[in-house]
Short mmCIF file of C-alpha atoms and ligand atoms in Angstrom, two decimals:
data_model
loop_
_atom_site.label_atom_id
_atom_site.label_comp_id
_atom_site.label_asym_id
_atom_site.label_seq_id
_atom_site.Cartn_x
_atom_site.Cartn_y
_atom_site.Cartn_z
CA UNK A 1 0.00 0.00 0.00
CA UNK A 2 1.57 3.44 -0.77
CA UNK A 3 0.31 7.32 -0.44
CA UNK A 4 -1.18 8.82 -4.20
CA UNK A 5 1.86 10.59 -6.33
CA UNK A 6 3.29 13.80 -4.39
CA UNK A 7 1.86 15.88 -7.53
CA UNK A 8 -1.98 13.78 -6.74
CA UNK A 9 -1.57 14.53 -3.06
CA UNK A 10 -1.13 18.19 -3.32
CA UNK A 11 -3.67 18.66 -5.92
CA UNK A 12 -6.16 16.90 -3.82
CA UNK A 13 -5.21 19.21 -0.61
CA UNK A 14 -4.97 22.52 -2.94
CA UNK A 15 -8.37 21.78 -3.99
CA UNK A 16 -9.57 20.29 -0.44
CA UNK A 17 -8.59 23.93 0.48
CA UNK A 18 -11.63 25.72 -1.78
CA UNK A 19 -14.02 23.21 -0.77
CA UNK A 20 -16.41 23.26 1.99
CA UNK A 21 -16.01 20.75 5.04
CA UNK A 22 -17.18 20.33 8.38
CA UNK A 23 -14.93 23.33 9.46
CA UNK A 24 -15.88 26.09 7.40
CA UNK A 25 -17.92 29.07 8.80
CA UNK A 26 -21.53 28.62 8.77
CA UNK A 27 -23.87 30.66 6.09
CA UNK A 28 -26.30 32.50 7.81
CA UNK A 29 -27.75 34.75 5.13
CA UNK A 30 -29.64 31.38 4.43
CA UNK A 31 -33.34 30.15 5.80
CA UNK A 32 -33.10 26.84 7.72
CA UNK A 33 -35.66 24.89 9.34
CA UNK A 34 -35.81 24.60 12.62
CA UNK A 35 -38.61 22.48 13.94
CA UNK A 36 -41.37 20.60 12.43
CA UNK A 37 -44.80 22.89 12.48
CA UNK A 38 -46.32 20.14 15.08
CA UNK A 39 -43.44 20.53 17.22
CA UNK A 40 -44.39 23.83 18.29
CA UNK A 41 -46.86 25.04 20.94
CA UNK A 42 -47.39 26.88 24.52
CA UNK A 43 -44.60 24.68 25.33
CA UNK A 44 -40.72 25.85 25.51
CA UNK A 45 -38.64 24.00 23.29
CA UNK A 46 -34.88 24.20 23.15
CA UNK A 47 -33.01 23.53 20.22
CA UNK A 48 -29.84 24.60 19.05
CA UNK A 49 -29.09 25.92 15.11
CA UNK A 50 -26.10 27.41 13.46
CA UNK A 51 -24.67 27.12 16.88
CA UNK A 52 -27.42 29.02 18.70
CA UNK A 53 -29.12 28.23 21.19
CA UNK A 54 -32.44 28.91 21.41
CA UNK A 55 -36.31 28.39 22.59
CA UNK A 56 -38.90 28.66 20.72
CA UNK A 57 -42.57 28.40 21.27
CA UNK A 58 -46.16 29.75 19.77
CA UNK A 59 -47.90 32.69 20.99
CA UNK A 60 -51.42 32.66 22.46
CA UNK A 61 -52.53 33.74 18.25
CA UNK A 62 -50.79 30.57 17.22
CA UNK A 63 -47.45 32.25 16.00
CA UNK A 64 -44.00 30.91 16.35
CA UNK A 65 -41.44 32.97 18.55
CA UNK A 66 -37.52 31.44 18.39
CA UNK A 67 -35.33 33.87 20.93
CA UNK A 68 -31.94 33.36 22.26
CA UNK A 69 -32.04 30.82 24.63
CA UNK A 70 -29.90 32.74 27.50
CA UNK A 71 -31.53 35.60 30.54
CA UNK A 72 -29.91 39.10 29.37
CA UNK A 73 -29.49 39.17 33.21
CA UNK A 74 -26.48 36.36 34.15
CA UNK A 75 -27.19 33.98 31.31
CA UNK A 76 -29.69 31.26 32.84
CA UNK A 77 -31.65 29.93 29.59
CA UNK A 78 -34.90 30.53 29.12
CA UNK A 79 -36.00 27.46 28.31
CA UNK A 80 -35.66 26.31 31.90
CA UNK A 81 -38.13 29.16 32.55
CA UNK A 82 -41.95 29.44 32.41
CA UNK A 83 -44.22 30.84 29.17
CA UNK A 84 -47.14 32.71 31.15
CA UNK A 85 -49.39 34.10 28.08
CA UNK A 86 -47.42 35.25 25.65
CA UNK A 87 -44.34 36.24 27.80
CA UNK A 88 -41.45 34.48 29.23
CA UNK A 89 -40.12 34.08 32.79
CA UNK A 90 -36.89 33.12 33.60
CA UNK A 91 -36.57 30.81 36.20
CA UNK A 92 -33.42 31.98 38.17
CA UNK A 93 -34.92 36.20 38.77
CA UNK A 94 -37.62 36.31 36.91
CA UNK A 95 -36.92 38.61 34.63
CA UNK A 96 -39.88 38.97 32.26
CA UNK A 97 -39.52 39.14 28.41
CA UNK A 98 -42.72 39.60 25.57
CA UNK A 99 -42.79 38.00 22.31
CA UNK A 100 -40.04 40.73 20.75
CA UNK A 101 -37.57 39.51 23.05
CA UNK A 102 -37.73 42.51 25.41
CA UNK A 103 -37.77 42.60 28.64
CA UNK A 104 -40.61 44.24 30.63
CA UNK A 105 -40.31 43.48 34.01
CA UNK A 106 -37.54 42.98 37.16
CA UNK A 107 -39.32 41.73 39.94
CA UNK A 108 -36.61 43.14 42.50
CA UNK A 109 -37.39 46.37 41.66
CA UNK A 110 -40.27 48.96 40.85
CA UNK A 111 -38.76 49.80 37.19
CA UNK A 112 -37.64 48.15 34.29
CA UNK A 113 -35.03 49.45 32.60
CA UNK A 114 -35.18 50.46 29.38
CA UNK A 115 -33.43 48.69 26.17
CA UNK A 116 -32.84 45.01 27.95
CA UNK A 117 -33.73 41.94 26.31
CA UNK A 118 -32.49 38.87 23.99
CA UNK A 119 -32.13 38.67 20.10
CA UNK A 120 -35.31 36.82 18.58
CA UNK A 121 -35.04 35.44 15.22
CA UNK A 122 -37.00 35.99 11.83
CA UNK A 123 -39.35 32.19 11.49
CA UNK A 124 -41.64 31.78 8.73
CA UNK A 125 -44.25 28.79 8.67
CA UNK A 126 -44.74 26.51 5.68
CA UNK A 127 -46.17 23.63 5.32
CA UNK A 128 -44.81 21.23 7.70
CA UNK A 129 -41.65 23.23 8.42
CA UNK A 130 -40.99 26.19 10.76
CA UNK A 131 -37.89 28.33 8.92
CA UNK A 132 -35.32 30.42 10.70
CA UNK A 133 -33.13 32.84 9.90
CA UNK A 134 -30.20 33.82 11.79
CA UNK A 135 -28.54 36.21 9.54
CA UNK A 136 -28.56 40.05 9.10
CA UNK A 137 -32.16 40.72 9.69
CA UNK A 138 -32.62 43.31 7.01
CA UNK A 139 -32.04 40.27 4.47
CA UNK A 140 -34.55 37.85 5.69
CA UNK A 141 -36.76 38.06 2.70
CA UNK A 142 -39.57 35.22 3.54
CA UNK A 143 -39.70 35.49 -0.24
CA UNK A 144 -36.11 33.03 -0.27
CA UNK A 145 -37.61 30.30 1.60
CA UNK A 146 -36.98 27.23 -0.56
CA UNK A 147 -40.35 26.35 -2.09
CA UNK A 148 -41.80 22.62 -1.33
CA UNK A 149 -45.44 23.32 -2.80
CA UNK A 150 -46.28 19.84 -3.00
CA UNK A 151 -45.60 19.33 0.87
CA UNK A 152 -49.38 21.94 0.56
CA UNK A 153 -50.69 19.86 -2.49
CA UNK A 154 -53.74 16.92 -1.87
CA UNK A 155 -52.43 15.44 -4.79
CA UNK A 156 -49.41 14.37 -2.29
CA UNK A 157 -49.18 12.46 0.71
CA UNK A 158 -46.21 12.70 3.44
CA UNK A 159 -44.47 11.46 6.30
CA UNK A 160 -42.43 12.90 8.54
CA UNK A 161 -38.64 12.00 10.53
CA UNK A 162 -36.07 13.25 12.38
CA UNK A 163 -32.52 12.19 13.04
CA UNK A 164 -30.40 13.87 15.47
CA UNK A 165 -27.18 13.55 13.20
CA UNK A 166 -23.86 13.14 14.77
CA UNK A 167 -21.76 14.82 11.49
CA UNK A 168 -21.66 17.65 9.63
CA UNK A 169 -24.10 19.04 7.70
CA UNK A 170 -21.61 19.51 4.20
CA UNK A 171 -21.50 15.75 4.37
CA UNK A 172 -24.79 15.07 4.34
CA UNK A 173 -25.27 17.26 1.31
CA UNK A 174 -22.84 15.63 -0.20
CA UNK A 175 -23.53 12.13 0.49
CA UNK A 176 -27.24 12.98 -0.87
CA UNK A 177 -25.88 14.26 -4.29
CA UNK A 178 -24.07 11.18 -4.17
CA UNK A 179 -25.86 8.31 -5.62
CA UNK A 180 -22.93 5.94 -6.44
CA UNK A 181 -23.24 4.69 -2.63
CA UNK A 182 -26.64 3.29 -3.09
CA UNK A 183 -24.99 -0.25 -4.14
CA UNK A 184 -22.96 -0.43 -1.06
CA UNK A 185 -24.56 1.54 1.81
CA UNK A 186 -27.64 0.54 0.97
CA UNK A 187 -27.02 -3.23 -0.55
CA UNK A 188 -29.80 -4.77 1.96
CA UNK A 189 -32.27 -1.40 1.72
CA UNK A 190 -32.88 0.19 -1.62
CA UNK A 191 -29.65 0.00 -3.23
CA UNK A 192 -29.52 -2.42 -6.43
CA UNK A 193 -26.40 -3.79 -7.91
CA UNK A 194 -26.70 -1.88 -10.94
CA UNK A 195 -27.26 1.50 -9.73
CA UNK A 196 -23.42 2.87 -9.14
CA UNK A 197 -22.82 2.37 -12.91
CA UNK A 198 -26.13 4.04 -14.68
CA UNK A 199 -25.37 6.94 -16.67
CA UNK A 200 -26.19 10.24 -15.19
CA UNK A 201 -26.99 13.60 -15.87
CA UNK A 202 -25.65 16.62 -13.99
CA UNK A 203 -26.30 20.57 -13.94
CA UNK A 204 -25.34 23.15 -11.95
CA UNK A 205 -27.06 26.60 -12.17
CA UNK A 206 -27.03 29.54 -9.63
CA UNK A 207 -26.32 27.52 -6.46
CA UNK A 208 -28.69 24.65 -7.23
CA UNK A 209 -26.61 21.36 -8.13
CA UNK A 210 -28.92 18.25 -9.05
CA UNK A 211 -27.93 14.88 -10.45
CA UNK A 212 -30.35 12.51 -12.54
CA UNK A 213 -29.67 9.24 -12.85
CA UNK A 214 -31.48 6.46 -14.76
CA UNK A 215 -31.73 2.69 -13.53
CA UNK A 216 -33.58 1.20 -16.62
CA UNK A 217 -34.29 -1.57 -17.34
CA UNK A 218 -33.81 -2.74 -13.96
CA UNK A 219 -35.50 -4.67 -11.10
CA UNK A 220 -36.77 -2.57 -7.80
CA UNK A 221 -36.28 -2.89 -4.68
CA UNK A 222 -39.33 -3.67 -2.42
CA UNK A 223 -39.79 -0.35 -1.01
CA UNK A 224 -40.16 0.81 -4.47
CA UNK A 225 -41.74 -2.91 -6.12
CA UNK A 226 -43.90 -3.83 -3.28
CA UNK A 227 -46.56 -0.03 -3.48
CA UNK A 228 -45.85 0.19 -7.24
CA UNK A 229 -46.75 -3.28 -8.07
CA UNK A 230 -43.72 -3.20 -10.77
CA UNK A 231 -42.14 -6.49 -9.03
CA UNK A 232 -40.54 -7.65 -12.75
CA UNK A 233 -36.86 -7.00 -14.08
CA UNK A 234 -37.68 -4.54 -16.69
CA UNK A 235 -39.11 -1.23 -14.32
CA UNK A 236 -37.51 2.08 -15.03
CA UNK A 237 -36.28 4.03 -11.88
CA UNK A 238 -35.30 7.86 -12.90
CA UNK A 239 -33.41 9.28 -9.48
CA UNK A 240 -32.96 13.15 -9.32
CA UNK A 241 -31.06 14.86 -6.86
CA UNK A 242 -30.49 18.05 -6.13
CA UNK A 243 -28.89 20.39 -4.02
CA UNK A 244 -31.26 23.63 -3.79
CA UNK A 245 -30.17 25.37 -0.80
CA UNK A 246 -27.87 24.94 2.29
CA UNK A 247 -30.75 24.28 4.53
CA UNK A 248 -32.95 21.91 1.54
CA UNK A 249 -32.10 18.99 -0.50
CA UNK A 250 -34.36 17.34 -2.72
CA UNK A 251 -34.94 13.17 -4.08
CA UNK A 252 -37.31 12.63 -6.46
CA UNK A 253 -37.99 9.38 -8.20
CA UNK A 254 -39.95 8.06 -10.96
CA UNK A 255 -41.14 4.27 -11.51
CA UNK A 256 -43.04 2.67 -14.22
CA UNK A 257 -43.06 -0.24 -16.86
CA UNK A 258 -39.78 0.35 -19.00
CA UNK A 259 -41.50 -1.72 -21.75
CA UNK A 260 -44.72 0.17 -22.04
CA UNK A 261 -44.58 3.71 -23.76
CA UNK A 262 -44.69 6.39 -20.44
CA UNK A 263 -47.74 7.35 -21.90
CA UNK A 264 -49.94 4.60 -21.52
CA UNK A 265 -49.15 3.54 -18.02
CA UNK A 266 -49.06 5.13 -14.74
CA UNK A 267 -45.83 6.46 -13.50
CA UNK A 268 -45.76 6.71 -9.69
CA UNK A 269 -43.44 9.33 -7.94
CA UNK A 270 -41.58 9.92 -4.92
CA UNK A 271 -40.08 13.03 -3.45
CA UNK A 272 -38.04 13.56 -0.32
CA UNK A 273 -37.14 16.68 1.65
CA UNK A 274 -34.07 15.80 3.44
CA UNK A 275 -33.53 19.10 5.48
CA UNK A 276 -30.00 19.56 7.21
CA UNK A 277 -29.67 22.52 9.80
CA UNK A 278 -26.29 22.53 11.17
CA UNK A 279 -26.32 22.78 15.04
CA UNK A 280 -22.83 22.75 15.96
CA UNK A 281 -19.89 22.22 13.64
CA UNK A 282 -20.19 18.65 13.94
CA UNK A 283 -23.71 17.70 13.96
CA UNK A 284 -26.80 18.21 11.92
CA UNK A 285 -30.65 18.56 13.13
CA UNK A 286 -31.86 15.67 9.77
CA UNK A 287 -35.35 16.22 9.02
CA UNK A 288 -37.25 14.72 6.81
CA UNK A 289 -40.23 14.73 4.90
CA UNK A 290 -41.16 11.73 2.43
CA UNK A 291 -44.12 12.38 -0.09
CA UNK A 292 -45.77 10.29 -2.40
CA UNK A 293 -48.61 10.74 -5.46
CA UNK A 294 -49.55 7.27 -5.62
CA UNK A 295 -52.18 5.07 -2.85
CA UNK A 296 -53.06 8.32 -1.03
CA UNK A 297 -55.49 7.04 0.48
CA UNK A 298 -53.39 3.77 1.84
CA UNK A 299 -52.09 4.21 4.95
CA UNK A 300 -50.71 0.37 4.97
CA UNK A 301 -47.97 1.61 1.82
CA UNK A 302 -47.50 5.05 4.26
CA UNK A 303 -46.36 2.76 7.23
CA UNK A 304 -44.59 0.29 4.66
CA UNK A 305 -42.33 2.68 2.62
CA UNK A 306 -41.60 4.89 6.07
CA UNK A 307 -40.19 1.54 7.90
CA UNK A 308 -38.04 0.64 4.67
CA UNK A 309 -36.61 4.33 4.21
CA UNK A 310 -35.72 4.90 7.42
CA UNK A 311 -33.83 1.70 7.54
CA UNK A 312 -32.03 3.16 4.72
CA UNK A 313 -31.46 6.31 5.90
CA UNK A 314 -30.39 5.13 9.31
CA UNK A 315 -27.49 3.32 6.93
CA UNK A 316 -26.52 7.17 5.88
CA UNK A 317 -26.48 8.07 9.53
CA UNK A 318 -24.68 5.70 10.31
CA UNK A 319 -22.09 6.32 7.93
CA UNK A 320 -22.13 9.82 8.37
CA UNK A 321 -21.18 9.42 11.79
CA UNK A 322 -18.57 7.10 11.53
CA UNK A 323 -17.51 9.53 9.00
CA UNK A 324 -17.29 12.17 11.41
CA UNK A 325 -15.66 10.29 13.46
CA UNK A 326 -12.36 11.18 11.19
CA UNK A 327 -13.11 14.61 9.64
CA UNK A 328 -13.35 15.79 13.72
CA UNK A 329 -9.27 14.78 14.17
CA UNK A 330 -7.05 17.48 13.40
CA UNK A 331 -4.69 15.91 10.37
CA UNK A 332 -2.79 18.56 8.41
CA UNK A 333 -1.76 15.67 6.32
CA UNK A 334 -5.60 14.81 5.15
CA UNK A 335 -6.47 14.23 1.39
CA UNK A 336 -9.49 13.04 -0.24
CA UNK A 337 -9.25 12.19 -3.90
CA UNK A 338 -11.76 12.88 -5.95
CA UNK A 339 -13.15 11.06 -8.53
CA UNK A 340 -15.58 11.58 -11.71
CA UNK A 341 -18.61 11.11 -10.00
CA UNK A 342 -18.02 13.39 -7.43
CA UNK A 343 -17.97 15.99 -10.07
CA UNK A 344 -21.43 17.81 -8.45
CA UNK A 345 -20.38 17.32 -4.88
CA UNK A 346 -17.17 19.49 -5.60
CA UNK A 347 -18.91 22.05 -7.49
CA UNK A 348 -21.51 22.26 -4.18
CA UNK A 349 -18.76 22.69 -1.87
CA UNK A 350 -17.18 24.82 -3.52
CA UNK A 351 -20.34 26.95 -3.51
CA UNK A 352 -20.58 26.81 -0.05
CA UNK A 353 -17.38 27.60 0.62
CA UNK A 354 -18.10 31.02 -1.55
CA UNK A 355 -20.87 31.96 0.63
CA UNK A 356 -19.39 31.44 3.76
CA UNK A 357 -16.02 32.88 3.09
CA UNK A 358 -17.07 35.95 0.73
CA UNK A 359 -13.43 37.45 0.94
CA UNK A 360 -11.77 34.40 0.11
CA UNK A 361 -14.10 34.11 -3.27
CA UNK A 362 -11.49 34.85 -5.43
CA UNK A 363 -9.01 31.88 -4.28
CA UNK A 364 -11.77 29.85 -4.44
CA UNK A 365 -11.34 28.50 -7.85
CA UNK A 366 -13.89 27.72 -9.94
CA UNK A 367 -16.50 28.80 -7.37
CA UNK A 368 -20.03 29.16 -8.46
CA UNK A 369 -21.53 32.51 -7.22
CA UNK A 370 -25.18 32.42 -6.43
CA UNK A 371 -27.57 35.38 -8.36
S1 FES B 1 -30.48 35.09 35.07
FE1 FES B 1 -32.46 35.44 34.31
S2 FES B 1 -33.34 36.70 35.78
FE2 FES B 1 -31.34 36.42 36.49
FE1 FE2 B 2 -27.76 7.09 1.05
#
């Protein structure tokens, strides 16, 4: 066994040093979900996001309130504290803040004084996610919130997971836009022997990175055979993937009969929301949301498919974390070498490293700026 060529080696670390990884700065000019909608009520919950720590909870009117999660007073968080209405009490003096993070009442004395309180953050509500932004405040334009219409669509019908990721979340993104691993990660789940060598498609346009890659003909696995009904060796299975935004990445699928025209058959269709919000440097709130147009109605193929892809994406987890594992050791000797299929997960991270390091754009070669 022997190290890559000197020249290989040094490539690979010049070009490790323009890509994203679990130490580069965090984008916060970006919307990222923070909690399921159902997760939030006239209970406190703390969470932590971008490194933040914070509470969150709904208002008496039903509207979702994230603050810093720490007393302007000595620090105690909130979230060990009491909601009463539509304010909250911290539990070590009771300092008293409302809904815009100020503070409007010290217990020990008559007055309040004026210009106290904790940083609240920008949410936005839809469909089954709450969004936060923890950037400058004057750019949170609710307009930017990546767009999941069909999570608000009755033509679609979802379920919903979390997984409290131990790695980073520029892994995950790139371990999603990654679908050579499906024939060895996923080997027992919904990986199929065939997959890592279907040709693919790839385009990259103004931050969004997506991969498309067709398994036809080809023989499904049962998470896909078993609601579809297409249990033969000749089904067609069209994978997209795509990277829209640091805090949303996309799977679709499509299934039918590879020897029947598309026309004249049904094609059923799968799409998943895999959400990463990084918490700390090292690990990732993992939502996700799984839809489906097909057997709406069957809650039996809901329970089904949700028990088969969370087997498989447990296997990512657990990956991921072993993965972590190594990127969290200090080596200044580290090199990953690419290879051609990673072609869309360097161009991503590159991209992210742009946005987070906006001075160091212009040694970041071949960086894709974002309109
Ligand atoms: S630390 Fe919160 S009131 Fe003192
Ligand atoms: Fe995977």
């Amino acid at each position: 066994m022997s190290l890559p060529q000197t020249s290989l080696l040094r490539a690979s670390q010049k070009a490790m040093r323009t890509m994203a990884d679990r130490n580069t700065p965090f984008i916060n000019d970006e919307w990222y979900v923070v909690a399921f909608a159902g997760e939030l009520g006239p209970a406190l919950l703390k969470r932590t996001a971008l490194g933040i720590r914070l509470v969150m909870f709904r208002t008496q009117d039903g509207s979702p309130i994230a603050m810093e999660d720490r007393c302007a007073h000595r620090s105690y968080p909130l979230s060990a504290g009491t909601l009463d209405g539509d304010t909250l009490v911290c539990g070590y003096h009771g300092l008293r803040y409302d809904r815009a993070g100020n503070c409007i009442e010290v217990p020990s004395q008559q007055t309040c004084p004026k210009g106290i309180g904790v940083r609240t953050f920008p949410l936005i509500e839809s469909g089954p996610f709450v969004w936060g932004w923890f950037g400058d405040p004057s750019k949170a334009d609710p307009a930017q919130v990546p767009a999941t219409p069909w999570l608000e669509n009755g033509e679609w019908v979802s379920s919903q997971d979390y997984f409290d990721l131990r790695g980073n979340y520029v892994s995950l993104h790139e371990n999603l836009l990654d679908l050579t691993h499906l024939s060895f990660v996923h080997a027992r789940s919904f990986g199929t022997p065939d997959y890592s060598r279907a040709p693919y498609d790839v385009e990259s346009k103004d931050g969004c990175f997506r991969i498309t890659r067709s398994v036809v003909p080809t023989r499904l696995p049962p998470v896909w055979a078993q609601p579809t009904g297409l249990h033969h060796d000749h089904a067609a299975r069209i994978t997209t993937s795509e990277f829209r935004a640091p805090g949303l990445h996309v799977v679709s699928a499509r299934f039918y009969d590879a020897d029947v025209p598309v026309n004249n058959q049904p094609v059923f269709e799968i799409k998943t929301c895999h959400v990463p919000t990084p918490q700390t440097q090292g690990s990732t709130h993992y939502f996700i949301v799984h839809s489906r147009n097909f057997a709406l109605q069957d809650a039996g193929v809901t329970v089904f498919m949700r028990e088969q892809l969370m087997t498989a994406f447990r296997e990512d987890v657990d990956v991921l974390t072993r993965l972590e594992d190594v990127l969290a050791q200090p080596d200044p000797e580290r090199y990953d070498i690419s290879i051609a299929s990673d072609g869309p997960a360097v161009a991503m991270r590159r991209y992210l490293f742009a946005r987070a390091s906006p001075n160091n754009v212009s040694r970041a070669e071949g960086a894709i700026t974002r309109q």
